[in-house]
Coordinates of C-alpha atoms in Angstrom, one line a residue:
X177 CA -37.1 69.3 -95.0
X178 CA -37.0 69.9 -98.5
X179 CA -41.0 69.8 -98.5
X180 CA -40.6 72.1 -95.3
X181 CA -38.1 74.1 -96.4
X182 CA -39.6 75.0 -99.7
X183 CA -43.1 75.9 -98.2
X184 CA -41.4 78.6 -95.8
X185 CA -39.3 80.0 -98.7
X186 CA -42.9 80.8 -100.3
X187 CA -45.0 82.6 -97.5
X188 CA -41.9 84.5 -95.9
X189 CA -41.3 85.8 -99.7
X190 CA -45.2 86.8 -100.4
X191 CA -44.0 89.3 -98.0
X192 CA -42.2 92.3 -99.7
X193 CA -39.0 93.2 -97.6
X194 CA -38.0 96.9 -98.5
X195 CA -40.5 99.5 -97.7
X196 CA -40.7 101.8 -100.5
X197 CA -39.2 99.9 -103.7
X198 CA -41.8 98.1 -105.5
X199 CA -40.8 94.4 -105.4
X200 CA -41.3 92.8 -108.8
X201 CA -42.7 89.7 -107.3
X202 CA -46.5 88.9 -108.4
X203 CA -47.8 87.9 -104.3
X204 CA -50.4 83.8 -105.0
X205 CA -53.8 84.9 -105.8
X206 CA -54.7 82.8 -103.5
X207 CA -52.8 85.5 -100.9
X208 CA -54.3 89.3 -100.3
X209 CA -52.0 91.4 -99.0
X210 CA -52.9 94.5 -96.8
X211 CA -50.8 97.3 -95.7
X212 CA -51.0 99.9 -93.4
X213 CA -48.8 101.8 -93.0
X214 CA -48.0 106.1 -90.9
X215 CA -46.0 108.1 -92.1
X216 CA -44.3 111.1 -90.1
X217 CA -42.4 113.4 -93.0
X218 CA -41.6 117.0 -91.6
X219 CA -40.3 120.5 -94.1
X220 CA -39.1 123.4 -93.2
X221 CA -42.6 124.6 -92.3
X222 CA -44.8 122.0 -92.0
X223 CA -45.7 118.3 -90.0
X224 CA -47.8 116.3 -91.6
X225 CA -49.2 112.7 -91.0
X226 CA -49.8 110.1 -93.5
X227 CA -51.9 107.3 -93.5
X228 CA -52.1 104.6 -95.6
X229 CA -54.1 101.6 -96.2
X230 CA -52.5 99.4 -99.8
X231 CA -54.4 96.5 -101.3
X232 CA -52.3 94.0 -102.6
X233 CA -54.8 91.1 -104.9
X234 CA -53.3 88.9 -107.9
X235 CA -56.7 87.6 -111.2
X236 CA -53.4 85.1 -111.8
X237 CA -49.8 84.7 -111.4
X238 CA -48.8 86.8 -113.8
X239 CA -50.6 90.2 -112.6
X240 CA -50.9 91.6 -109.3
X241 CA -53.6 95.4 -108.5
X242 CA -52.2 97.0 -106.2
X243 CA -54.7 100.4 -104.6
X244 CA -53.9 102.4 -102.7
X245 CA -55.7 104.6 -100.6
X246 CA -53.6 108.3 -98.6
X247 CA -55.5 109.8 -95.9
X248 CA -53.1 113.2 -94.9
X249 CA -52.9 115.4 -92.2
X250 CA -50.5 118.5 -91.8
X251 CA -49.5 121.5 -89.7
X252 CA -48.0 124.2 -92.7
X253 CA -46.7 127.8 -92.5
X254 CA -46.1 129.3 -96.3
X255 CA -44.2 132.6 -96.9
X256 CA -45.3 135.0 -98.9
X257 CA -45.1 138.5 -99.5
X258 CA -47.4 139.2 -96.4
X259 CA -45.8 137.2 -94.1
X260 CA -46.1 133.8 -92.7
X261 CA -49.7 131.8 -93.7
X262 CA -50.7 129.5 -91.2
X263 CA -53.3 126.6 -91.7
X264 CA -54.5 123.0 -91.4
X265 CA -54.6 120.8 -94.1
X266 CA -56.9 117.9 -93.4
X267 CA -57.9 114.5 -95.8
X268 CA -57.5 112.5 -98.6
X269 CA -54.6 112.4 -100.5
X270 CA -54.9 111.3 -104.7
X271 CA -55.2 107.7 -105.1
X272 CA -53.0 105.5 -106.5
X273 CA -53.6 102.5 -109.1
X274 CA -50.4 99.6 -110.0
X275 CA -50.0 97.5 -112.1
X276 CA -47.9 94.7 -112.3
X277 CA -47.5 92.2 -115.3
X278 CA -44.6 89.5 -114.5
X279 CA -41.8 89.5 -117.6
X280 CA -39.7 86.9 -116.2
X281 CA -40.9 84.6 -113.3
X282 CA -37.8 81.9 -112.1
X283 CA -38.4 80.8 -108.4
X284 CA -36.3 78.4 -106.1
X285 CA -35.8 77.6 -102.8
X286 CA -34.3 80.7 -100.9
X287 CA -33.3 81.8 -105.0
X288 CA -34.6 83.8 -107.7
X289 CA -35.1 86.2 -110.8
X290 CA -38.1 88.1 -110.7
X291 CA -38.4 91.2 -113.8
X292 CA -42.4 93.3 -113.8
X293 CA -43.5 95.8 -116.4
X294 CA -44.7 98.6 -113.8
X295 CA -48.1 100.8 -115.0
X296 CA -49.8 103.2 -112.2
X297 CA -52.4 105.7 -112.0
X298 CA -52.4 108.3 -110.2
X299 CA -56.1 109.3 -108.9
X300 CA -57.6 113.1 -108.6
X301 CA -58.9 112.9 -105.7
X302 CA -57.4 114.4 -102.9
X303 CA -58.8 117.9 -102.0
X304 CA -57.3 120.5 -104.3
X305 CA -57.7 123.5 -102.8
X306 CA -54.6 125.7 -102.8
X307 CA -55.7 128.3 -100.3
X308 CA -53.7 128.3 -97.2
X309 CA -54.7 131.4 -94.2
X310 CA -57.4 132.8 -97.0
X311 CA -54.4 133.4 -99.4
X312 CA -53.0 130.6 -102.5
X313 CA -49.9 128.9 -101.7
X314 CA -49.4 127.5 -105.6
X315 CA -50.8 124.4 -106.2
X316 CA -48.5 122.3 -104.9
X317 CA -49.9 123.1 -101.7
X318 CA -53.1 121.7 -102.1
X319 CA -53.8 117.4 -100.5
X320 CA -54.0 116.2 -104.1
X321 CA -52.3 117.9 -108.1
X322 CA -56.1 117.9 -109.1
X323 CA -55.3 116.0 -112.4
X324 CA -54.7 112.6 -113.4
X325 CA -51.4 111.1 -113.3
X326 CA -50.2 107.8 -115.1
X327 CA -46.1 105.8 -114.9
X328 CA -45.1 103.2 -117.0
X329 CA -41.7 101.0 -115.7
X330 CA -39.9 98.0 -115.0
X331 CA -39.3 96.6 -111.7
X332 CA -36.1 94.1 -110.9
X333 CA -35.8 92.1 -107.9
X334 CA -33.0 89.4 -107.0
X335 CA -33.2 86.8 -104.4
X336 CA -29.8 84.6 -103.4
X337 CA -31.2 83.1 -100.1
X338 CA -30.1 85.9 -97.2
X339 CA -29.2 88.9 -100.0
X340 CA -32.1 90.7 -101.6
X341 CA -31.8 93.3 -104.5
X342 CA -34.4 95.5 -106.2
X343 CA -34.8 98.6 -108.5
X344 CA -38.0 99.8 -109.7
X345 CA -37.6 102.6 -112.5
X346 CA -40.5 105.0 -113.7
X347 CA -41.6 107.8 -115.5
X348 CA -45.2 109.7 -115.0
X349 CA -46.5 112.5 -117.6
X350 CA -49.4 114.6 -116.0
X351 CA -53.1 115.5 -117.6
X352 CA -53.1 119.5 -117.5
X353 CA -56.0 121.1 -115.9
X354 CA -56.9 124.8 -115.0
X355 CA -53.8 125.9 -117.0
X356 CA -51.8 124.0 -114.5
X357 CA -49.4 121.1 -115.6
X358 CA -47.5 118.9 -113.4
X359 CA -43.7 118.3 -114.2
X360 CA -42.7 115.3 -115.6
X361 CA -40.5 113.4 -113.0
X362 CA -38.9 109.8 -114.0
X363 CA -38.6 107.5 -110.4
X364 CA -35.9 105.3 -109.7
X365 CA -35.2 103.7 -107.0
X366 CA -33.2 100.7 -105.7
X367 CA -33.3 98.3 -102.1
X368 CA -31.4 96.0 -100.6
X369 CA -32.4 94.2 -97.3
X370 CA -29.8 91.0 -95.4
X371 CA -31.4 88.2 -93.2
X372 CA -30.5 88.4 -90.1
X373 CA -32.3 86.0 -87.8
X374 CA -33.2 82.6 -89.1
X375 CA -28.9 82.4 -90.9
X376 CA -31.2 78.7 -92.1
X377 CA -34.3 77.5 -92.8
X378 CA -34.9 74.7 -90.6
X379 CA -38.4 72.0 -90.0
X380 CA -40.2 74.5 -87.8
X381 CA -42.1 76.9 -90.1
X382 CA -42.8 80.1 -87.0
X383 CA -40.0 81.1 -86.0
X384 CA -40.3 85.2 -86.8
X385 CA -37.5 86.8 -89.8
X386 CA -35.9 89.6 -89.1
X387 CA -34.6 91.7 -91.9
X388 CA -31.7 95.3 -92.6
X389 CA -32.9 97.3 -95.0
X390 CA -31.2 99.6 -97.4
X391 CA -33.0 102.5 -99.5
X392 CA -31.9 104.9 -101.9
X393 CA -34.6 106.9 -103.2
X394 CA -35.0 109.0 -106.7
X395 CA -37.0 111.8 -108.3
X396 CA -36.0 114.0 -111.0
X397 CA -38.9 116.4 -111.6
X398 CA -39.8 118.6 -114.9
X399 CA -41.0 122.1 -114.0
X400 CA -44.5 122.9 -113.2
X401 CA -46.4 124.7 -115.8
X402 CA -48.9 127.8 -115.3
X403 CA -49.6 128.6 -117.7
X404 CA -48.3 127.4 -120.6
X405 CA -44.8 129.7 -118.6
X406 CA -42.7 127.6 -116.0
X407 CA -43.3 127.3 -112.8
X408 CA -39.2 126.5 -112.1
X409 CA -39.7 124.7 -109.4
X410 CA -38.5 120.9 -110.6
X411 CA -34.7 119.5 -110.3
X412 CA -34.8 115.9 -108.1
X413 CA -34.5 115.1 -104.6
X414 CA -32.8 112.0 -103.3
X415 CA -33.0 109.7 -99.9
X416 CA -31.6 106.6 -97.9
X417 CA -34.4 104.6 -96.3
X418 CA -32.5 103.0 -93.3
X419 CA -35.0 99.9 -91.7
X420 CA -35.7 97.1 -90.0
X421 CA -39.0 94.5 -90.4
X422 CA -39.4 91.5 -89.3
X423 CA -42.0 88.6 -90.2
X424 CA -44.1 87.6 -87.3
X425 CA -45.4 84.6 -89.4
X426 CA -45.2 83.9 -92.5
X427 CA -48.1 85.7 -93.5
X428 CA -47.4 89.1 -91.6
X429 CA -44.7 91.7 -90.9
X430 CA -44.2 94.9 -89.1
X431 CA -41.8 97.0 -90.3
X432 CA -40.3 100.4 -89.3
X433 CA -36.6 103.5 -91.2
X434 CA -36.2 106.3 -91.2
X435 CA -36.2 108.6 -94.2
X436 CA -33.4 110.6 -94.6
X437 CA -33.4 113.3 -96.9
X438 CA -30.1 114.3 -98.0
X439 CA -29.9 115.8 -101.3
X440 CA -33.0 118.3 -103.6
X441 CA -32.6 121.2 -106.2
X442 CA -36.6 120.7 -106.5
X443 CA -38.6 123.2 -104.9
X444 CA -41.8 123.0 -102.5
X445 CA -44.1 126.0 -100.5
X446 CA -43.1 123.6 -97.5
X447 CA -39.7 124.0 -97.3
X448 CA -36.8 121.5 -97.6
X449 CA -37.9 117.9 -96.4
X450 CA -36.9 116.8 -93.0
X451 CA -35.9 113.4 -91.5
X452 CA -38.9 111.6 -91.1
X453 CA -39.9 108.1 -90.1
X454 CA -42.3 104.8 -91.6
X455 CA -44.0 102.0 -89.9
X456 CA -46.1 99.5 -90.9
X457 CA -48.1 96.3 -90.4
X458 CA -48.6 93.7 -93.9
X459 CA -50.8 91.2 -93.6
X460 CA -51.2 87.6 -96.6
X461 CA -54.3 87.1 -95.8

């Protein structure tokens, strides 16, 4: 019985419960993962759909690599001195290569503590054309920033049977391109989930597992600079994410949630963020 419970716990732990906050655990080298996610991210003057494919792979027990490829379609309305500009943007967004190094990995049956170093690189693969309806709407209106970015940070995850908590902190820096310097940023994400069912694992390993998730996403960004002059668009953004996850099998999960922005001072060419949704499917193979 003990071996069965242990096997179930290890396989279930291969699929992170939180929807956005980075899990500090490193997946098994024998279980690469793929995640397909669709997001609806509306703003006051834009309607954006985002499809992301992420492949996760570990060459050993201490290192994990994640490659995320986003495809974006966006209908926009931008205001300028001449009135409203209307347009549609479609294409590849900026890809991200994330690396995770496990510093602490204390795993036991239904109990673990994980602490990892996080290093990410954002690649300028997205279309950086800033023109909408023939007018220049600014670099933040493009599908991609057009510059390389890099982040370093730390992640921590705590698991206590039916409860899990996680935190991920990152500091971002971006290169300057043609006089455009994106503002440096600090990102802090917090997550908690609770296993609704089953209340405890028994002899069967194929019982679906249902989890309730709650997250707080926060980002502080400095002003962008254009040819050395401040763009005055920096500030902070906070959003809450409430969701559900179902582990269909020990190696597959479907999840969804609502994204609720509740405070911000940053300025976007598309206006304030509105309530959005996310849906994804994860598979370990």
